[in-house]
Every structure is written in structure tokens, then in C-alpha cells.
Amino acid sequence: MLRHRILVSVAKRVLPLAAVALLAAIALWPEIDSAADRGRVAFRRVLQAAPDALRIVDPRYQGVDEQNRPYTVTASVATQGGNEEVVVLEAPRADLLMGDGSWVYLESREGRFNRPTNQLDLAGQVTVHHDDGSQFVTDRAAIDLKAGAASGDAPVAAQGPFGTLTAQGFRLFDRGQVVVFTGQARTVLEGGQ
């Protein structure tokens, strides 16, 4: 009888503890299983990757023109492929400081910058802002940063203190001091002094 009482007394304590341990194991099993999966390492054969192009985020290129006036070319992304002299730009922008302290700002959706010749070819909503309030928009423009000149044969629309103008192309000289609109042009002049 004494053995029976000891066995019942031990069973009263051990069986509830075993039941709690079994329920805890059932509840925690998914965590234990996923931890084992996280600890696994898989090796796969990887080919030697060689980059086709160098890609730079937020590049900045600074230089001076023939008359020592500074200019800056920036973009959101620059990609340099096989030709190391030409850089393809996404959302390029150019700041040009003029001799009298005024400035010209150019921007577009895409462009190509030839570093040795300082040629910037812009395409897609090319916008040129001048600090006198003039602005013109065209689809394509070629800019010679060293000479401070630009040109384009796509239709252009301009506006500013003078009024509005549309033309078939443009030629910009002396960093915007002289702008010649080419082809058929139409101008609406605002009344002035």
C-alpha cells in the first residue's frame, strides 16, 4: 500500500508537468521548425559577374569654359558603358554662370555627355531657364559647354518678359546673350516701355 501511495503521489506531480511540456512542444513546434530552416545555408554555382557599365547615382561634373566661367553638370544617374568618353545621363541638369553674373539653367529627361569635348546632348522636354525670366522648351538640344553655345532643330516654344515665341529650331550663342530662332517663327510681343 505504501508503494501504491508513493506511486500515486509521484504521478500527481509528474503527469501534469509532462502534459504542460507536451502542449508547449506542440505550440512551439512551428517556431522550432522555421528556426531550423533559417539556419540552413544553400550554395549555388554563381557565374563570375562582370559589370557591363559603371553606374553612378547623383554624379556632378564641374568645369570652366574658354573664358574661365564655371559650369556644372549633374544628373540623377550616370551610366558609362564601353566608351569611356561618353556618359549616358538620366535627368541631366546644367548650370552655366555668365560673365555679368547672370545664369542659365538647362534640364531634360535624358542626355549624353562627352567629357573630352564638353558636348552635352539633351533629349526629352529640354527646358532652358535664364535668370531674366525667359524660358524655352524643345525636344532636343546640343550644348557646347566650353563655347557656351547650344542648338536644336526640333520645334521650340519660348516665353519671357518679351512675350511668347514659337519656332522650328534655335541657335544660342555667348551663353544665352544671343538667341536666334530658325525656321518659321511666330512671336507675340508684350507691351513694354
Short mmCIF file of C-alpha atoms in Angstrom, two decimals:
data_model
loop_
_atom_site.label_atom_id
_atom_site.label_comp_id
_atom_site.label_asym_id
_atom_site.label_seq_id
_atom_site.Cartn_x
_atom_site.Cartn_y
_atom_site.Cartn_z
CA MET A 1 0.00 0.00 0.00
CA LEU A 2 2.85 2.33 0.79
CA ARG A 3 4.27 1.77 -2.66
CA HIS A 4 0.92 2.49 -4.20
CA ARG A 5 0.64 5.82 -2.34
CA ILE A 6 4.15 6.85 -3.37
CA LEU A 7 3.42 5.96 -7.00
CA VAL A 8 0.16 7.95 -6.97
CA SER A 9 1.85 10.90 -5.28
CA VAL A 10 4.65 10.96 -7.89
CA ALA A 11 2.15 10.51 -10.74
CA LYS A 12 0.11 13.52 -9.47
CA ARG A 13 3.15 15.73 -9.95
CA VAL A 14 4.86 14.20 -12.97
CA LEU A 15 1.83 13.71 -15.24
CA PRO A 16 0.66 17.37 -15.14
CA LEU A 17 4.24 18.53 -15.81
CA ALA A 18 4.51 16.12 -18.74
CA ALA A 19 1.16 17.35 -20.13
CA VAL A 20 2.31 21.01 -19.93
CA ALA A 21 5.62 20.11 -21.61
CA LEU A 22 3.78 18.26 -24.40
CA LEU A 23 1.39 21.21 -25.01
CA ALA A 24 4.32 23.65 -25.05
CA ALA A 25 6.16 21.47 -27.58
CA ILE A 26 3.07 21.36 -29.82
CA ALA A 27 2.60 25.14 -29.60
CA LEU A 28 6.27 25.97 -30.24
CA TRP A 29 6.91 23.37 -32.97
CA PRO A 30 6.36 25.78 -35.94
CA GLU A 31 8.93 28.20 -34.46
CA ILE A 32 11.43 25.41 -33.90
CA ASP A 33 10.90 24.14 -37.45
CA SER A 34 11.32 27.59 -39.08
CA ALA A 35 14.43 28.28 -37.00
CA ALA A 36 15.94 25.12 -38.42
CA ASP A 37 15.12 26.36 -41.96
CA ARG A 38 16.70 29.73 -41.26
CA GLY A 39 19.85 28.04 -40.12
CA ARG A 40 20.31 26.20 -43.41
CA VAL A 41 22.80 27.51 -45.91
CA ALA A 42 22.42 26.75 -49.59
CA PHE A 43 25.29 27.03 -52.04
CA ARG A 44 24.62 27.55 -55.70
CA ARG A 45 27.01 27.88 -58.55
CA VAL A 46 27.37 31.56 -59.42
CA LEU A 47 28.88 32.71 -62.67
CA GLN A 48 31.61 35.30 -62.50
CA ALA A 49 29.74 38.58 -62.94
CA ALA A 50 31.47 41.33 -64.87
CA PRO A 51 29.76 44.72 -64.97
CA ASP A 52 28.78 45.91 -68.43
CA ALA A 53 28.66 49.52 -67.33
CA LEU A 54 29.69 51.75 -64.48
CA ARG A 55 26.63 53.34 -62.83
CA ILE A 56 26.85 56.40 -60.58
CA VAL A 57 23.99 57.93 -58.58
CA ASP A 58 23.88 61.76 -58.29
CA PRO A 59 27.03 62.49 -60.31
CA ARG A 60 28.48 66.02 -60.52
CA TYR A 61 30.89 67.28 -63.17
CA GLN A 62 32.36 70.75 -62.89
CA GLY A 63 34.45 72.66 -65.40
CA VAL A 64 35.22 76.05 -66.88
CA ASP A 65 34.63 77.38 -70.38
CA GLU A 66 37.03 79.20 -72.71
CA GLN A 67 36.62 82.43 -70.70
CA ASN A 68 37.09 80.76 -67.27
CA ARG A 69 33.39 80.88 -66.43
CA PRO A 70 32.30 77.88 -64.33
CA TYR A 71 29.66 75.35 -65.28
CA THR A 72 28.25 72.29 -63.50
CA VAL A 73 26.56 69.21 -64.97
CA THR A 74 24.56 66.96 -62.63
CA ALA A 75 22.09 64.09 -63.10
CA SER A 76 20.10 61.58 -61.10
CA VAL A 77 22.06 58.65 -62.61
CA ALA A 78 25.09 58.45 -64.93
CA THR A 79 25.98 55.25 -66.80
CA GLN A 80 29.31 54.78 -68.51
CA GLY A 81 29.40 51.87 -70.93
CA GLY A 82 32.14 50.58 -73.19
CA ASN A 83 33.00 54.04 -74.49
CA GLU A 84 34.72 55.71 -71.54
CA GLU A 85 34.40 59.18 -73.03
CA VAL A 86 30.58 59.25 -73.29
CA VAL A 87 28.37 59.17 -70.20
CA VAL A 88 24.62 58.50 -70.51
CA LEU A 89 22.63 60.67 -68.09
CA GLU A 90 19.17 60.32 -66.59
CA ALA A 91 17.50 63.65 -65.70
CA PRO A 92 20.57 65.79 -66.51
CA ARG A 93 20.85 69.40 -65.40
CA ALA A 94 23.45 72.04 -66.25
CA ASP A 95 24.17 75.36 -64.53
CA LEU A 96 26.10 77.96 -66.51
CA LEU A 97 27.34 81.19 -64.94
CA MET A 98 27.63 84.10 -67.34
CA GLY A 99 30.21 86.89 -67.35
CA ASP A 100 27.79 89.52 -65.99
CA GLY A 101 26.81 87.30 -63.04
CA SER A 102 23.54 86.06 -64.53
CA TRP A 103 22.95 82.35 -65.08
CA VAL A 104 21.40 79.81 -67.44
CA TYR A 105 19.92 76.53 -66.19
CA LEU A 106 19.18 73.58 -68.52
CA GLU A 107 17.32 70.37 -67.73
CA SER A 108 15.87 67.39 -69.59
CA ARG A 109 14.77 63.78 -69.17
CA GLU A 110 17.89 62.19 -70.66
CA GLY A 111 21.21 63.13 -72.15
CA ARG A 112 24.69 62.13 -73.25
CA PHE A 113 27.78 63.94 -72.01
CA ASN A 114 31.02 63.68 -74.00
CA ARG A 115 33.64 64.65 -71.42
CA PRO A 116 36.66 65.34 -73.67
CA THR A 117 34.70 67.68 -75.98
CA ASN A 118 32.35 69.02 -73.26
CA GLN A 119 29.35 68.33 -75.50
CA LEU A 120 26.01 67.72 -73.78
CA ASP A 121 23.22 66.27 -75.96
CA LEU A 122 19.81 66.53 -74.29
CA ALA A 123 16.52 64.88 -75.26
CA GLY A 124 13.01 64.80 -73.85
CA GLN A 125 11.40 68.00 -72.57
CA VAL A 126 14.56 70.10 -72.75
CA THR A 127 13.96 73.30 -70.78
CA VAL A 128 16.31 76.29 -70.71
CA HIS A 129 15.79 78.89 -67.97
CA HIS A 130 17.51 82.29 -67.98
CA ASP A 131 17.61 84.39 -64.84
CA ASP A 132 15.93 87.31 -66.68
CA GLY A 133 12.70 85.26 -66.63
CA SER A 134 13.00 83.85 -70.14
CA GLN A 135 12.37 80.17 -70.68
CA PHE A 136 12.15 77.97 -73.72
CA VAL A 137 11.22 74.33 -74.21
CA THR A 138 12.17 71.97 -77.02
CA ASP A 139 12.51 68.22 -77.52
CA ARG A 140 16.24 68.09 -78.38
CA ALA A 141 19.26 70.32 -77.84
CA ALA A 142 23.01 70.03 -78.35
CA ILE A 143 25.08 72.12 -75.94
CA ASP A 144 28.75 73.00 -76.27
CA LEU A 145 29.64 73.81 -72.66
CA LYS A 146 33.12 75.13 -73.46
CA ALA A 147 31.90 77.60 -76.07
CA GLY A 148 28.69 78.46 -74.21
CA ALA A 149 26.59 77.65 -77.28
CA ALA A 150 23.54 75.47 -77.91
CA SER A 151 21.40 74.49 -80.88
CA GLY A 152 18.39 72.40 -81.76
CA ASP A 153 16.29 71.68 -84.83
CA ALA A 154 13.17 70.46 -83.01
CA PRO A 155 10.23 72.86 -82.55
CA VAL A 156 10.77 75.32 -79.74
CA ALA A 157 8.39 77.41 -77.61
CA ALA A 158 9.76 80.40 -75.68
CA GLN A 159 8.28 82.85 -73.22
CA GLY A 160 9.61 85.67 -71.13
CA PRO A 161 9.34 89.39 -70.48
CA PHE A 162 9.31 89.96 -74.26
CA GLY A 163 6.18 87.80 -74.79
CA THR A 164 5.85 84.36 -76.41
CA LEU A 165 7.51 82.78 -79.42
CA THR A 166 7.34 79.52 -81.36
CA ALA A 167 9.87 78.43 -83.99
CA GLN A 168 11.20 75.36 -85.78
CA GLY A 169 14.63 75.48 -84.10
CA PHE A 170 17.14 77.66 -82.29
CA ARG A 171 20.79 78.66 -82.05
CA LEU A 172 22.11 80.04 -78.77
CA PHE A 173 25.44 81.92 -78.66
CA ASP A 174 27.53 83.56 -75.94
CA ARG A 175 25.83 81.63 -73.13
CA GLY A 176 22.38 82.88 -73.99
CA GLN A 177 23.23 86.51 -74.71
CA VAL A 178 22.25 85.93 -78.35
CA VAL A 179 19.45 83.54 -79.34
CA VAL A 180 18.48 83.02 -82.97
CA PHE A 181 15.22 81.19 -83.69
CA THR A 182 15.23 79.34 -87.02
CA GLY A 183 12.57 78.27 -89.50
CA GLN A 184 9.07 79.64 -89.42
CA ALA A 185 8.71 81.67 -86.26
CA ARG A 186 5.70 83.30 -84.68
CA THR A 187 6.02 85.92 -81.97
CA VAL A 188 3.53 87.71 -79.75
CA LEU A 189 5.26 90.69 -78.15
CA GLU A 190 4.08 92.05 -74.83
CA GLY A 191 3.61 95.80 -74.47
CA GLY A 192 6.67 97.30 -72.85
CA GLN A 193 8.38 100.51 -72.08
#
